[in-house]
């Protein structure tokens, strides 16, 4: 259950992965099981099998290890950051292997191409893609292992495979004549030639998939035993804090470390590329030492940035068309023929991810090697960038993945900033060093959800139907400088600026988006649901504004715009009916509704709220309907909807990072307010089954929340909140 | 030297009396179940019991903890069988899990004090504990379930 530690299975595996896999695999079984012999089904060996019908390349990336002591271990290449892959991926494999998922032990994988994402360059967890991309491959791994165990038993007992069956971790001879556990068959199974094209179970025969399965990390997380990056303890380890530039991009001019070095427990102070590091025997000394440090910084271009000035500049830019990124229909003709039209402006702020676990990593750099322990969503790139920073070959870097105390995209850094910095900090120290970020370091460290100013021009026709939508967005493009730019930033268009709008499910016949891409020295990053967190707001707010222009009900208007999309309509109707849309509410309570598709899942949400005389908003209930194709672990689908709704409400109501004189103002949970339990609404989640493809669930619950909140505020007050967060936008509405 | 009793074990620590209890627990005693989240008593991730009362270890200096009985998540039960742990597992509350030690310690202190907490009492006791994964609806249900387990005598 624990994260890989020094000398543990993680490091043994990664050291051996390059040297003759199949032989190694059996060897590893010996290592892992003591006296036992293990078998592992290797993705690489299975790759020669029939390609899956899925739209991605068939590159299975799961290992299973069955040891003679009957322990069954699944090694997952995905990071567990709360979203439930630690449970969901093993249960998929367990279904085909025919073993109760609760019996399975889980290990985090070493960095190895075998665990690469099926359609991204390297090992990566994000884009709500873990289950959709591994569902088929993991089932094949489980089914193939089961077939090999059956073949081993058949040979041992001198019977045909058709005389055998499996049941919860064992092979039985029909009629109760003989039974052998998987562990007892492990050695023999390892010698069985790997079969191809093993049939998979029919969906109707699933015993575990599609039924609620308790989290396999639950016990470790209620006892304090789960190891996060910040919990890694190594002999002789130091703790470092880094004094980083107060303004993005500023460099150290000089520093005075005399007082810092005088703090008991401080052992060294050194300049590193990102600032000045203070090394100490424990965290308290590292913090006190940094307080005592004096650093003068060179001026940087970002030193004059303020979000107020940016907003004014961006609003002016938004008045004219930018680079056209989306074009459907004839927008100009539509506006010329419109019965009613309006132009409005929406402003969305920078947002911090504010994971509960502030960023951190432990690095141990020795001559020619670096070992890292880090909670990351981006293993391969982190290891590569660390190698490059230290002048090592990628194979000289060993990265151990721990549990992540939240991710939300921040731990999928496009620059691998926190891993690379930790490597620099540890370089030359000859002993392990934990680089610990304080909450303020984390919150003021950039990598924000982009700020965006959006000018939206809408029109309806004489029949009150949606006619045209023109969206002009101003903001920094997310993908342009990312590692994915080569395939994700094409023709000068940033895909995150169009996602969710260019492919909007609402039938707006004439649609144009144009973009002004800015380039401030403020690092930006994907933040739970990426471009959808902006575009679902624009899309649904514009639909609400069109409905109001036409004097129509937001639900009824959406029905018309979703005509011909039965899955979307079913989700919309489910949420509306479950919430009681149109039925009388308690006095002072109002409804808003939004629907959005992202990461192949469709989610509709109805928000019920009240607004008091001072403009304070209380959200009482959120009713959510989700069609994710097929719910692999239904209770975790519910959990992810609850999670995304609360996360989205924090942002919609309170979230905002502002800059003054180049400095992020908010540094902790006092300035960057997030939802607390007293503010958390009741949340009802309804899973709508469909025959759609498997969709993601980590992110799709988020995009509809903010527009549904603003729709409900309009119902309550007649005021349109066009600037988020609501705390700011309602006051100026 | 600071005399500290944690989970029933006495320690003598050669440490700055101003050092927050959080860092002593984590760095000097290797009790890493108690988490750092904000350093300012804003998020509750570091919640432990001092003589049975929930406190934020990140702002509790060792000088204040000396001579008291400290209980951390590691000392809450021996087999994950405290009522709050049982209820948390039953309702599958956790997600990333980072804040949960603090949530559990706040909840344990609440149900020790209030046999059948109302929503308002849960809000008051748990509002200092932030969860970014949004497990609040399940925490609310689990606190009630834990109180019920305790009332029925099923656990401590």
PDB file of N, CA and C in Angstrom, chain A residues 578-634:
ATOM      1  N   UNK A 578     -34.857  16.121 -11.587  1.00  0.00           N
ATOM      2  CA  UNK A 578     -34.436  15.771 -10.226  1.00  0.00           C
ATOM      3  C   UNK A 578     -34.387  17.003  -9.335  1.00  0.00           C
ATOM      4  N   UNK A 579     -34.066  18.153  -9.935  1.00  0.00           N
ATOM      5  CA  UNK A 579     -33.997  19.385  -9.150  1.00  0.00           C
ATOM      6  C   UNK A 579     -35.376  20.014  -8.972  1.00  0.00           C
ATOM      7  N   UNK A 580     -36.338  19.574  -9.767  1.00  0.00           N
ATOM      8  CA  UNK A 580     -37.662  20.181  -9.714  1.00  0.00           C
ATOM      9  C   UNK A 580     -37.703  21.531 -10.407  1.00  0.00           C
ATOM     10  N   UNK A 581     -37.047  21.625 -11.546  1.00  0.00           N
ATOM     11  CA  UNK A 581     -37.015  22.890 -12.298  1.00  0.00           C
ATOM     12  C   UNK A 581     -38.442  23.319 -12.623  1.00  0.00           C
ATOM     13  N   UNK A 582     -38.755  24.549 -12.319  1.00  0.00           N
ATOM     14  CA  UNK A 582     -40.074  25.070 -12.630  1.00  0.00           C
ATOM     15  C   UNK A 582     -41.086  24.889 -11.503  1.00  0.00           C
ATOM     16  N   UNK A 583     -40.832  23.965 -10.593  1.00  0.00           N
ATOM     17  CA  UNK A 583     -41.729  23.786  -9.445  1.00  0.00           C
ATOM     18  C   UNK A 583     -41.386  24.834  -8.391  1.00  0.00           C
ATOM     19  N   UNK A 584     -42.334  25.140  -7.534  1.00  0.00           N
ATOM     20  CA  UNK A 584     -42.066  26.186  -6.531  1.00  0.00           C
ATOM     21  C   UNK A 584     -40.904  25.796  -5.615  1.00  0.00           C
ATOM     22  N   UNK A 585     -40.050  26.753  -5.313  1.00  0.00           N
ATOM     23  CA  UNK A 585     -38.935  26.551  -4.396  1.00  0.00           C
ATOM     24  C   UNK A 585     -39.257  27.234  -3.073  1.00  0.00           C
ATOM     25  N   UNK A 586     -38.535  26.898  -2.024  1.00  0.00           N
ATOM     26  CA  UNK A 586     -38.717  27.653  -0.777  1.00  0.00           C
ATOM     27  C   UNK A 586     -38.490  29.142  -1.047  1.00  0.00           C
ATOM     28  N   UNK A 587     -39.140  30.005  -0.272  1.00  0.00           N
ATOM     29  CA  UNK A 587     -39.019  31.446  -0.519  1.00  0.00           C
ATOM     30  C   UNK A 587     -37.560  31.894  -0.557  1.00  0.00           C
ATOM     31  N   UNK A 588     -37.243  32.721  -1.534  1.00  0.00           N
ATOM     32  CA  UNK A 588     -35.894  33.281  -1.620  1.00  0.00           C
ATOM     33  C   UNK A 588     -34.886  32.389  -2.322  1.00  0.00           C
ATOM     34  N   UNK A 589     -35.336  31.219  -2.769  1.00  0.00           N
ATOM     35  CA  UNK A 589     -34.403  30.304  -3.454  1.00  0.00           C
ATOM     36  C   UNK A 589     -34.667  30.303  -4.957  1.00  0.00           C
ATOM     37  N   UNK A 590     -33.592  30.182  -5.705  1.00  0.00           N
ATOM     38  CA  UNK A 590     -33.704  30.275  -7.162  1.00  0.00           C
ATOM     39  C   UNK A 590     -32.797  29.244  -7.834  1.00  0.00           C
ATOM     40  N   UNK A 591     -33.185  28.894  -9.053  1.00  0.00           N
ATOM     41  CA  UNK A 591     -32.455  27.887  -9.822  1.00  0.00           C
ATOM     42  C   UNK A 591     -31.693  28.501 -10.985  1.00  0.00           C
ATOM     43  N   UNK A 592     -30.561  27.900 -11.296  1.00  0.00           N
ATOM     44  CA  UNK A 592     -29.846  28.168 -12.543  1.00  0.00           C
ATOM     45  C   UNK A 592     -29.407  26.829 -13.112  1.00  0.00           C
ATOM     46  N   UNK A 593     -29.227  26.772 -14.423  1.00  0.00           N
ATOM     47  CA  UNK A 593     -28.901  25.482 -15.046  1.00  0.00           C
ATOM     48  C   UNK A 593     -27.808  25.671 -16.093  1.00  0.00           C
ATOM     49  N   UNK A 594     -26.973  24.661 -16.233  1.00  0.00           N
ATOM     50  CA  UNK A 594     -25.969  24.675 -17.300  1.00  0.00           C
ATOM     51  C   UNK A 594     -25.655  23.239 -17.679  1.00  0.00           C
ATOM     52  N   UNK A 595     -25.207  23.067 -18.909  1.00  0.00           N
ATOM     53  CA  UNK A 595     -24.794  21.749 -19.396  1.00  0.00           C
ATOM     54  C   UNK A 595     -23.521  21.936 -20.204  1.00  0.00           C
ATOM     55  N   UNK A 596     -22.632  20.984 -20.060  1.00  0.00           N
ATOM     56  CA  UNK A 596     -21.406  21.051 -20.854  1.00  0.00           C
ATOM     57  C   UNK A 596     -20.853  19.643 -21.053  1.00  0.00           C
ATOM     58  N   UNK A 597     -20.266  19.448 -22.217  1.00  0.00           N
ATOM     59  CA  UNK A 597     -19.575  18.189 -22.480  1.00  0.00           C
ATOM     60  C   UNK A 597     -18.078  18.451 -22.474  1.00  0.00           C
ATOM     61  N   UNK A 598     -17.355  17.620 -21.726  1.00  0.00           N
ATOM     62  CA  UNK A 598     -15.896  17.704 -21.758  1.00  0.00           C
ATOM     63  C   UNK A 598     -15.318  16.340 -21.441  1.00  0.00           C
ATOM     64  N   UNK A 599     -14.168  16.058 -22.010  1.00  0.00           N
ATOM     65  CA  UNK A 599     -13.476  14.791 -21.754  1.00  0.00           C
ATOM     66  C   UNK A 599     -14.404  13.595 -21.985  1.00  0.00           C
ATOM     67  N   UNK A 600     -15.256  13.731 -23.011  1.00  0.00           N
ATOM     68  CA  UNK A 600     -16.196  12.697 -23.458  1.00  0.00           C
ATOM     69  C   UNK A 600     -17.338  12.435 -22.499  1.00  0.00           C
ATOM     70  N   UNK A 601     -17.526  13.261 -21.503  1.00  0.00           N
ATOM     71  CA  UNK A 601     -18.658  13.082 -20.595  1.00  0.00           C
ATOM     72  C   UNK A 601     -19.561  14.301 -20.650  1.00  0.00           C
ATOM     73  N   UNK A 602     -20.829  14.063 -20.428  1.00  0.00           N
ATOM     74  CA  UNK A 602     -21.822  15.131 -20.481  1.00  0.00           C
ATOM     75  C   UNK A 602     -22.340  15.353 -19.070  1.00  0.00           C
ATOM     76  N   UNK A 603     -22.310  16.594 -18.628  1.00  0.00           N
ATOM     77  CA  UNK A 603     -22.773  16.889 -17.280  1.00  0.00           C
ATOM     78  C   UNK A 603     -23.709  18.090 -17.315  1.00  0.00           C
ATOM     79  N   UNK A 604     -24.860  17.948 -16.655  1.00  0.00           N
ATOM     80  CA  UNK A 604     -25.767  19.080 -16.451  1.00  0.00           C
ATOM     81  C   UNK A 604     -25.902  19.304 -14.956  1.00  0.00           C
ATOM     82  N   UNK A 605     -25.966  20.551 -14.569  1.00  0.00           N
ATOM     83  CA  UNK A 605     -26.115  20.869 -13.154  1.00  0.00           C
ATOM     84  C   UNK A 605     -27.164  21.957 -12.955  1.00  0.00           C
ATOM     85  N   UNK A 606     -27.984  21.760 -11.926  1.00  0.00           N
ATOM     86  CA  UNK A 606     -28.938  22.781 -11.511  1.00  0.00           C
ATOM     87  C   UNK A 606     -28.506  23.252 -10.124  1.00  0.00           C
ATOM     88  N   UNK A 607     -28.267  24.545 -10.013  1.00  0.00           N
ATOM     89  CA  UNK A 607     -27.842  25.135  -8.746  1.00  0.00           C
ATOM     90  C   UNK A 607     -29.046  25.823  -8.099  1.00  0.00           C
ATOM     91  N   UNK A 608     -29.228  25.552  -6.801  1.00  0.00           N
ATOM     92  CA  UNK A 608     -30.280  26.239  -6.043  1.00  0.00           C
ATOM     93  C   UNK A 608     -29.595  27.127  -5.010  1.00  0.00           C
ATOM     94  N   UNK A 609     -29.872  28.423  -5.080  1.00  0.00           N
ATOM     95  CA  UNK A 609     -29.180  29.346  -4.170  1.00  0.00           C
ATOM     96  C   UNK A 609     -30.099  30.460  -3.713  1.00  0.00           C
ATOM     97  N   UNK A 610     -29.592  31.223  -2.746  1.00  0.00           N
ATOM     98  CA  UNK A 610     -30.278  32.444  -2.326  1.00  0.00           C
ATOM     99  C   UNK A 610     -29.234  33.551  -2.221  1.00  0.00           C
ATOM    100  N   UNK A 611     -29.695  34.781  -2.349  1.00  0.00           N
ATOM    101  CA  UNK A 611     -28.818  35.948  -2.247  1.00  0.00           C
ATOM    102  C   UNK A 611     -29.405  36.846  -1.169  1.00  0.00           C
ATOM    103  N   UNK A 612     -28.608  37.147  -0.151  1.00  0.00           N
ATOM    104  CA  UNK A 612     -29.176  37.972   0.922  1.00  0.00           C
ATOM    105  C   UNK A 612     -29.053  39.468   0.572  1.00  0.00           C
ATOM    106  N   UNK A 613     -29.566  40.311   1.466  1.00  0.00           N
ATOM    107  CA  UNK A 613     -29.627  41.744   1.195  1.00  0.00           C
ATOM    108  C   UNK A 613     -28.266  42.382   0.969  1.00  0.00           C
ATOM    109  N   UNK A 614     -27.224  41.755   1.505  1.00  0.00           N
ATOM    110  CA  UNK A 614     -25.874  42.296   1.322  1.00  0.00           C
ATOM    111  C   UNK A 614     -25.182  41.712   0.093  1.00  0.00           C
ATOM    112  N   UNK A 615     -25.912  40.928  -0.663  1.00  0.00           N
ATOM    113  CA  UNK A 615     -25.312  40.341  -1.859  1.00  0.00           C
ATOM    114  C   UNK A 615     -24.506  39.084  -1.575  1.00  0.00           C
ATOM    115  N   UNK A 616     -24.647  38.524  -0.371  1.00  0.00           N
ATOM    116  CA  UNK A 616     -23.939  37.274  -0.075  1.00  0.00           C
ATOM    117  C   UNK A 616     -24.734  36.102  -0.648  1.00  0.00           C
ATOM    118  N   UNK A 617     -24.038  35.241  -1.349  1.00  0.00           N
ATOM    119  CA  UNK A 617     -24.679  34.120  -2.044  1.00  0.00           C
ATOM    120  C   UNK A 617     -24.526  32.845  -1.212  1.00  0.00           C
ATOM    121  N   UNK A 618     -25.614  32.147  -0.989  1.00  0.00           N
ATOM    122  CA  UNK A 618     -25.552  30.827  -0.351  1.00  0.00           C
ATOM    123  C   UNK A 618     -26.044  29.786  -1.334  1.00  0.00           C
ATOM    124  N   UNK A 619     -25.213  28.820  -1.621  1.00  0.00           N
ATOM    125  CA  UNK A 619     -25.609  27.733  -2.512  1.00  0.00           C
ATOM    126  C   UNK A 619     -26.131  26.595  -1.636  1.00  0.00           C
ATOM    127  N   UNK A 620     -27.399  26.235  -1.836  1.00  0.00           N
ATOM    128  CA  UNK A 620     -28.029  25.250  -0.953  1.00  0.00           C
ATOM    129  C   UNK A 620     -27.954  23.836  -1.507  1.00  0.00           C
ATOM    130  N   UNK A 621     -28.081  23.732  -2.808  1.00  0.00           N
ATOM    131  CA  UNK A 621     -28.156  22.393  -3.391  1.00  0.00           C
ATOM    132  C   UNK A 621     -27.659  22.440  -4.827  1.00  0.00           C
ATOM    133  N   UNK A 622     -26.935  21.418  -5.223  1.00  0.00           N
ATOM    134  CA  UNK A 622     -26.572  21.269  -6.624  1.00  0.00           C
ATOM    135  C   UNK A 622     -27.044  19.887  -7.059  1.00  0.00           C
ATOM    136  N   UNK A 623     -27.836  19.863  -8.111  1.00  0.00           N
ATOM    137  CA  UNK A 623     -28.315  18.594  -8.670  1.00  0.00           C
ATOM    138  C   UNK A 623     -27.552  18.355  -9.959  1.00  0.00           C
ATOM    139  N   UNK A 624     -26.919  17.205 -10.022  1.00  0.00           N
ATOM    140  CA  UNK A 624     -25.999  16.921 -11.123  1.00  0.00           C
ATOM    141  C   UNK A 624     -26.436  15.647 -11.833  1.00  0.00           C
ATOM    142  N   UNK A 625     -26.444  15.693 -13.148  1.00  0.00           N
ATOM    143  CA  UNK A 625     -26.647  14.470 -13.934  1.00  0.00           C
ATOM    144  C   UNK A 625     -25.434  14.295 -14.826  1.00  0.00           C
ATOM    145  N   UNK A 626     -24.945  13.065 -14.897  1.00  0.00           N
ATOM    146  CA  UNK A 626     -23.725  12.806 -15.670  1.00  0.00           C
ATOM    147  C   UNK A 626     -23.901  11.558 -16.530  1.00  0.00           C
ATOM    148  N   UNK A 627     -23.500  11.703 -17.774  1.00  0.00           N
ATOM    149  CA  UNK A 627     -23.402  10.558 -18.682  1.00  0.00           C
ATOM    150  C   UNK A 627     -21.928  10.421 -19.049  1.00  0.00           C
ATOM    151  N   UNK A 628     -21.276   9.433 -18.435  1.00  0.00           N
ATOM    152  CA  UNK A 628     -19.863   9.181 -18.745  1.00  0.00           C
ATOM    153  C   UNK A 628     -19.747   7.879 -19.538  1.00  0.00           C
ATOM    154  N   UNK A 629     -20.832   7.543 -20.225  1.00  0.00           N
ATOM    155  CA  UNK A 629     -20.834   6.325 -21.036  1.00  0.00           C
ATOM    156  C   UNK A 629     -21.128   5.116 -20.186  1.00  0.00           C
ATOM    157  N   UNK A 630     -20.194   4.818 -19.312  1.00  0.00           N
ATOM    158  CA  UNK A 630     -20.341   3.653 -18.444  1.00  0.00           C
ATOM    159  C   UNK A 630     -19.564   3.968 -17.166  1.00  0.00           C
ATOM    160  N   UNK A 631     -20.215   3.812 -16.036  1.00  0.00           N
ATOM    161  CA  UNK A 631     -19.573   4.138 -14.764  1.00  0.00           C
ATOM    162  C   UNK A 631     -18.840   2.909 -14.239  1.00  0.00           C
ATOM    163  N   UNK A 632     -17.529   2.905 -14.343  1.00  0.00           N
ATOM    164  CA  UNK A 632     -16.735   1.743 -13.933  1.00  0.00           C
ATOM    165  C   UNK A 632     -16.851   1.525 -12.427  1.00  0.00           C
ATOM    166  N   UNK A 633     -16.685   2.600 -11.659  1.00  0.00           N
ATOM    167  CA  UNK A 633     -16.856   2.534 -10.204  1.00  0.00           C
ATOM    168  C   UNK A 633     -17.849   3.630  -9.825  1.00  0.00           C
ATOM    169  N   UNK A 634     -19.144   3.300  -9.830  1.00  0.00           N
ATOM    170  CA  UNK A 634     -20.168   4.350  -9.745  1.00  0.00           C
ATOM    171  C   UNK A 634     -20.009   5.273  -8.541  1.00  0.00           C
TER     172      UNK A 634
END
